[in-house]
């Protein structure tokens, strides 16, 4: 008879390696004895002290001769295998890990029935539901959680996108009036909200496009392109000076951002 590890031979995804083969069984007054012939692996795990207990897998039948049901008194009729374990269950009777009913063998995982009832109760299914039903319910709950997490992520993204659009709109006067500038500021906000917020604090309003030229009221002629009087002329001087400052910095191998150049040029023009 096979002596396996922790009854693994009864589980499809576990190893079936033998730790020993039992033979020469003898029925004595105090129990059934069998002589194990240990394998190399068995000597390592058993003689080495890793596993110290034994737990037989019994084939049973109802004492009444009827089909086995919950609450039936059963009697052992054969030994299917013997597991080496540190959790032997010989001190109290549990549902056998292998039993015989109507000639067909059914198996469980040698777990207390009450534990399974607690699991089923927590899942909200019938206490006596099969393990397959519990697994199915767990998978359903996992999928439900996945869908909810996905929905939450979608809502959070929509909220973040909306906040980014609002941020760009509120600060559009401080950047160039181009799609590229707006998209760059939006990207910065999405990547690092704090950095984007700090940046716009130091940006001066973006220069506005010169107002269209209107005919001179006295001469009926368009204003000269070199006319530096009025607000449009002042803006032109600031713009030219800012361009000069950035070009000068570039020639020296330095970098002068346009908002800083504009602020410096504005100060110089306004202060003469």
Tab-separated table of C-alpha atoms in Angstrom:
chain	number	residue	atom	x	y	z
A	1	UNK	CA	0.000	0.000	0.000
A	2	UNK	CA	1.310	3.431	-0.977
A	3	UNK	CA	2.710	5.651	1.751
A	4	UNK	CA	2.616	9.208	0.319
A	5	UNK	CA	3.194	12.706	1.635
A	6	UNK	CA	0.205	14.549	3.138
A	7	UNK	CA	-2.209	12.434	1.029
A	8	UNK	CA	-0.959	14.207	-2.108
A	9	UNK	CA	-1.727	11.168	-4.277
A	10	UNK	CA	-5.432	12.004	-3.848
A	11	UNK	CA	-5.007	15.448	-5.419
A	12	UNK	CA	-4.656	15.798	-9.178
A	13	UNK	CA	-2.113	18.639	-9.108
A	14	UNK	CA	0.196	17.182	-6.427
A	15	UNK	CA	3.112	14.765	-6.677
A	16	UNK	CA	2.464	11.041	-6.151
A	17	UNK	CA	5.999	10.159	-5.069
A	18	UNK	CA	6.117	7.279	-2.595
A	19	UNK	CA	7.798	7.802	0.754
A	20	UNK	CA	7.263	4.140	1.610
A	21	UNK	CA	5.449	0.980	0.565
A	22	UNK	CA	3.554	-0.804	3.365
A	23	UNK	CA	3.386	-4.588	3.432
A	24	UNK	CA	3.173	-7.521	5.862
A	25	UNK	CA	0.065	-6.244	7.665
A	26	UNK	CA	-0.857	-7.856	10.951
A	27	UNK	CA	-4.020	-7.432	13.007
A	28	UNK	CA	-3.253	-7.298	16.700
A	29	UNK	CA	-5.396	-6.743	19.778
A	30	UNK	CA	-4.556	-3.030	19.891
A	31	UNK	CA	-4.732	-2.280	16.183
A	32	UNK	CA	-3.496	-2.981	12.679
A	33	UNK	CA	0.246	-3.036	12.054
A	34	UNK	CA	2.098	-2.771	8.759
A	35	UNK	CA	5.773	-2.753	7.904
A	36	UNK	CA	6.908	0.200	5.758
A	37	UNK	CA	9.704	-0.190	3.235
A	38	UNK	CA	10.936	3.383	2.927
A	39	UNK	CA	12.148	4.899	-0.303
A	40	UNK	CA	15.198	7.173	-0.546
A	41	UNK	CA	12.916	10.203	-0.293
A	42	UNK	CA	11.067	8.617	2.608
A	43	UNK	CA	14.270	8.007	4.548
A	44	UNK	CA	15.186	11.658	4.094
A	45	UNK	CA	11.816	13.037	5.254
A	46	UNK	CA	10.806	10.410	7.848
A	47	UNK	CA	14.109	9.334	9.359
A	48	UNK	CA	15.301	12.938	9.135
A	49	UNK	CA	12.375	14.052	11.298
A	50	UNK	CA	10.501	16.198	8.755
A	51	UNK	CA	7.351	14.045	8.955
A	52	UNK	CA	6.515	12.090	12.097
A	53	UNK	CA	2.860	11.003	11.965
A	54	UNK	CA	0.800	8.629	9.817
A	55	UNK	CA	-2.788	8.972	8.641
A	56	UNK	CA	-4.590	6.124	6.832
A	57	UNK	CA	-7.058	6.741	4.017
A	58	UNK	CA	-9.924	4.379	4.753
A	59	UNK	CA	-12.553	2.928	2.503
A	60	UNK	CA	-15.783	2.756	4.498
A	61	UNK	CA	-19.370	1.686	4.161
A	62	UNK	CA	-22.498	2.521	6.120
A	63	UNK	CA	-23.045	0.227	9.099
A	64	UNK	CA	-26.675	-0.122	8.030
A	65	UNK	CA	-25.682	-1.250	4.557
A	66	UNK	CA	-27.496	1.720	2.986
A	67	UNK	CA	-25.934	4.531	0.996
A	68	UNK	CA	-23.672	6.766	3.077
A	69	UNK	CA	-25.289	10.045	4.096
A	70	UNK	CA	-24.525	12.787	6.596
A	71	UNK	CA	-24.820	11.349	10.089
A	72	UNK	CA	-24.409	7.726	8.977
A	73	UNK	CA	-22.409	5.383	11.165
A	74	UNK	CA	-19.689	3.876	9.024
A	75	UNK	CA	-17.203	1.065	9.411
A	76	UNK	CA	-13.803	0.780	7.674
A	77	UNK	CA	-13.503	-2.035	5.186
A	78	UNK	CA	-10.106	-1.370	3.583
A	79	UNK	CA	-7.068	0.901	3.558
A	80	UNK	CA	-6.538	2.857	0.346
A	81	UNK	CA	-3.224	4.529	1.219
A	82	UNK	CA	-1.299	5.897	4.179
A	83	UNK	CA	-0.105	9.440	4.392
A	84	UNK	CA	2.947	10.634	6.280
A	85	UNK	CA	2.012	13.924	7.929
A	86	UNK	CA	2.423	16.095	10.997
A	87	UNK	CA	-1.372	16.429	11.253
A	88	UNK	CA	-2.681	12.897	11.761
A	89	UNK	CA	-6.439	12.756	12.287
A	90	UNK	CA	-6.770	9.610	14.269
A	91	UNK	CA	-7.915	11.191	17.548
A	92	UNK	CA	-11.301	12.302	16.237
A	93	UNK	CA	-13.352	10.955	13.398
A	94	UNK	CA	-13.558	13.148	10.290
A	95	UNK	CA	-15.176	12.430	6.941
A	96	UNK	CA	-12.852	9.897	5.283
A	97	UNK	CA	-10.695	11.259	2.502
A	98	UNK	CA	-11.785	8.292	0.428
A	99	UNK	CA	-14.999	6.334	0.822
A	100	UNK	CA	-17.010	3.867	-1.182
A	101	UNK	CA	-20.661	4.358	-2.056
A	102	UNK	CA	-22.538	2.346	-4.678
A	103	UNK	CA	-19.228	0.924	-5.863
A	104	UNK	CA	-17.845	4.364	-6.792
A	105	UNK	CA	-15.080	6.073	-4.813
A	106	UNK	CA	-15.509	9.730	-3.903
A	107	UNK	CA	-12.748	11.884	-2.449
A	108	UNK	CA	-12.344	15.091	-0.538
A	109	UNK	CA	-9.336	16.979	0.753
A	110	UNK	CA	-9.421	15.455	4.230
A	111	UNK	CA	-10.667	18.803	5.631
A	112	UNK	CA	-13.189	19.086	8.474
A	113	UNK	CA	-16.742	19.310	7.208
A	114	UNK	CA	-17.485	22.146	9.601
A	115	UNK	CA	-14.771	24.277	7.999
A	116	UNK	CA	-16.415	23.861	4.606
A	117	UNK	CA	-19.755	24.878	6.060
A	118	UNK	CA	-18.193	28.066	7.419
A	119	UNK	CA	-16.717	28.866	4.015
A	120	UNK	CA	-20.047	28.288	2.298
A	121	UNK	CA	-21.821	30.466	4.856
A	122	UNK	CA	-19.340	33.297	4.280
A	123	UNK	CA	-19.922	33.014	0.534
A	124	UNK	CA	-23.685	33.163	0.998
A	125	UNK	CA	-24.392	29.737	-0.474
A	126	UNK	CA	-25.962	26.684	1.116
A	127	UNK	CA	-23.952	25.169	3.979
A	128	UNK	CA	-23.942	21.767	2.332
A	129	UNK	CA	-22.983	23.029	-1.138
A	130	UNK	CA	-20.230	21.117	-2.911
A	131	UNK	CA	-16.704	22.512	-3.135
A	132	UNK	CA	-17.195	23.141	-6.859
A	133	UNK	CA	-20.038	25.541	-6.012
A	134	UNK	CA	-17.817	27.394	-3.552
A	135	UNK	CA	-15.043	27.700	-6.137
A	136	UNK	CA	-17.541	28.958	-8.735
A	137	UNK	CA	-18.845	31.598	-6.315
A	138	UNK	CA	-15.310	32.736	-5.469
A	139	UNK	CA	-14.491	33.119	-9.169
A	140	UNK	CA	-17.709	35.103	-9.681
A	141	UNK	CA	-16.813	37.437	-6.807
A	142	UNK	CA	-13.285	37.906	-8.159
A	143	UNK	CA	-14.692	38.899	-11.565
A	144	UNK	CA	-17.160	41.280	-9.923
A	145	UNK	CA	-14.327	42.947	-8.008
A	146	UNK	CA	-12.257	43.220	-11.201
A	147	UNK	CA	-15.115	44.936	-13.031
A	148	UNK	CA	-15.687	47.368	-10.168
A	149	UNK	CA	-11.980	48.219	-9.987
A	150	UNK	CA	-11.971	48.834	-13.746
A	151	UNK	CA	-15.004	51.125	-13.455
A	152	UNK	CA	-13.406	53.054	-10.583
A	153	UNK	CA	-10.248	53.530	-12.682
A	154	UNK	CA	-12.346	54.869	-15.569
A	155	UNK	CA	-14.118	57.365	-13.304
A	156	UNK	CA	-10.856	58.501	-11.753
A	157	UNK	CA	-9.320	59.043	-15.205
A	158	UNK	CA	-12.344	61.043	-16.369
A	159	UNK	CA	-12.133	63.216	-13.244
A	160	UNK	CA	-8.400	63.780	-13.751
A	161	UNK	CA	-8.880	64.663	-17.434
A	162	UNK	CA	-11.590	67.151	-16.510
A	163	UNK	CA	-9.334	68.766	-13.892
A	164	UNK	CA	-6.493	69.047	-16.435
A	165	UNK	CA	-8.773	70.761	-18.981
A	166	UNK	CA	-9.977	73.204	-16.319
A	167	UNK	CA	-6.398	73.967	-15.284
A	168	UNK	CA	-5.354	74.762	-18.852
A	169	UNK	CA	-8.435	76.940	-19.384
A	170	UNK	CA	-7.789	78.921	-16.196
A	171	UNK	CA	-4.179	79.594	-17.208
A	172	UNK	CA	-4.560	80.084	-20.958
A	173	UNK	CA	-3.589	83.768	-20.691
A	174	UNK	CA	-0.135	82.758	-19.442
A	175	UNK	CA	0.822	80.542	-22.367
A	176	UNK	CA	1.024	80.931	-26.118
A	177	UNK	CA	-2.308	80.684	-27.911
A	178	UNK	CA	-1.470	77.415	-29.677
A	179	UNK	CA	-2.703	73.844	-29.397
A	180	UNK	CA	0.873	72.692	-28.805
A	181	UNK	CA	1.282	74.980	-25.789
A	182	UNK	CA	-2.063	73.929	-24.333
A	183	UNK	CA	-1.301	70.235	-24.791
A	184	UNK	CA	2.149	70.641	-23.208
A	185	UNK	CA	0.678	72.313	-20.121
A	186	UNK	CA	-2.046	69.658	-19.922
A	187	UNK	CA	0.533	66.851	-20.141
A	188	UNK	CA	2.627	68.444	-17.398
A	189	UNK	CA	-0.442	68.708	-15.153
A	190	UNK	CA	-1.321	65.040	-15.681
A	191	UNK	CA	2.257	63.934	-14.976
A	192	UNK	CA	2.846	66.178	-11.960
A	193	UNK	CA	0.033	68.384	-10.741
A	194	UNK	CA	2.149	70.163	-8.120
A	195	UNK	CA	4.904	71.054	-10.601
A	196	UNK	CA	2.395	72.423	-13.105
A	197	UNK	CA	0.669	74.511	-10.436
A	198	UNK	CA	3.996	75.921	-9.218
A	199	UNK	CA	5.111	76.712	-12.776
A	200	UNK	CA	2.124	78.856	-13.733
A	201	UNK	CA	2.655	80.973	-10.616
A	202	UNK	CA	5.837	82.298	-12.190
A	203	UNK	CA	4.557	82.763	-15.733
A	204	UNK	CA	3.750	86.264	-16.976
A	205	UNK	CA	0.719	86.721	-19.211
A	206	UNK	CA	1.532	85.696	-22.775
A	207	UNK	CA	2.050	88.607	-25.234
A	208	UNK	CA	-1.052	89.372	-27.203
A	209	UNK	CA	-1.049	89.686	-30.968
A	210	UNK	CA	-0.780	93.310	-32.159
A	211	UNK	CA	-4.126	94.922	-32.828
A	212	UNK	CA	-4.954	95.303	-36.519
A	213	UNK	CA	-3.832	98.590	-38.033
A	214	UNK	CA	-6.559	101.182	-38.593
A	215	UNK	CA	-6.414	104.161	-40.936
A	216	UNK	CA	-4.961	107.368	-39.519
A	217	UNK	CA	-7.939	109.637	-39.005
A	218	UNK	CA	-6.142	112.726	-40.295
A	219	UNK	CA	-4.414	111.254	-43.337
A	220	UNK	CA	-6.734	108.292	-44.037
A	221	UNK	CA	-3.538	106.248	-44.393
A	222	UNK	CA	-2.659	103.104	-42.442
A	223	UNK	CA	-0.402	103.577	-39.464
A	224	UNK	CA	3.291	103.089	-40.171
A	225	UNK	CA	4.657	99.676	-39.279
A	226	UNK	CA	7.390	101.475	-37.368
A	227	UNK	CA	4.971	103.612	-35.351
A	228	UNK	CA	5.934	103.062	-31.725
A	229	UNK	CA	3.274	105.251	-30.168
A	230	UNK	CA	0.354	103.894	-28.165
A	231	UNK	CA	-0.155	100.455	-26.633
A	232	UNK	CA	0.537	98.532	-29.824
A	233	UNK	CA	3.837	100.339	-30.221
A	234	UNK	CA	4.776	99.616	-26.621
A	235	UNK	CA	3.948	95.938	-27.075
A	236	UNK	CA	6.096	95.842	-30.193
A	237	UNK	CA	9.058	97.371	-28.349
A	238	UNK	CA	8.685	94.885	-25.510
A	239	UNK	CA	8.471	92.005	-27.948
A	240	UNK	CA	11.515	93.155	-29.898
A	241	UNK	CA	13.522	93.675	-26.728
A	242	UNK	CA	12.491	90.256	-25.367
A	243	UNK	CA	13.581	88.636	-28.621
A	244	UNK	CA	16.882	90.474	-28.411
A	245	UNK	CA	17.439	89.265	-24.859
A	246	UNK	CA	16.768	85.620	-25.735
A	247	UNK	CA	19.008	85.824	-28.827
A	248	UNK	CA	21.784	87.367	-26.761
A	249	UNK	CA	21.504	84.659	-24.091
A	250	UNK	CA	21.543	81.969	-26.771
A	251	UNK	CA	24.715	83.384	-28.315
A	252	UNK	CA	26.380	83.121	-24.893
A	253	UNK	CA	25.329	79.485	-24.570
A	254	UNK	CA	22.709	80.339	-21.979
A	255	UNK	CA	18.976	79.770	-21.909
A	256	UNK	CA	16.469	82.492	-21.172
A	257	UNK	CA	12.831	81.398	-21.093
A	258	UNK	CA	10.409	83.606	-22.988
A	259	UNK	CA	8.293	84.553	-19.928
A	260	UNK	CA	11.445	85.757	-18.123
A	261	UNK	CA	12.685	87.619	-21.211
A	262	UNK	CA	9.282	89.258	-21.631
A	263	UNK	CA	9.188	90.354	-17.987
A	264	UNK	CA	12.679	91.880	-18.237
A	265	UNK	CA	11.918	93.620	-21.520
A	266	UNK	CA	8.642	94.986	-20.166
A	267	UNK	CA	10.426	96.444	-17.152
A	268	UNK	CA	13.080	98.081	-19.340
A	269	UNK	CA	10.525	99.620	-21.729
A	270	UNK	CA	8.234	100.881	-18.986
A	271	UNK	CA	11.123	102.364	-17.004
A	272	UNK	CA	12.746	103.960	-20.031
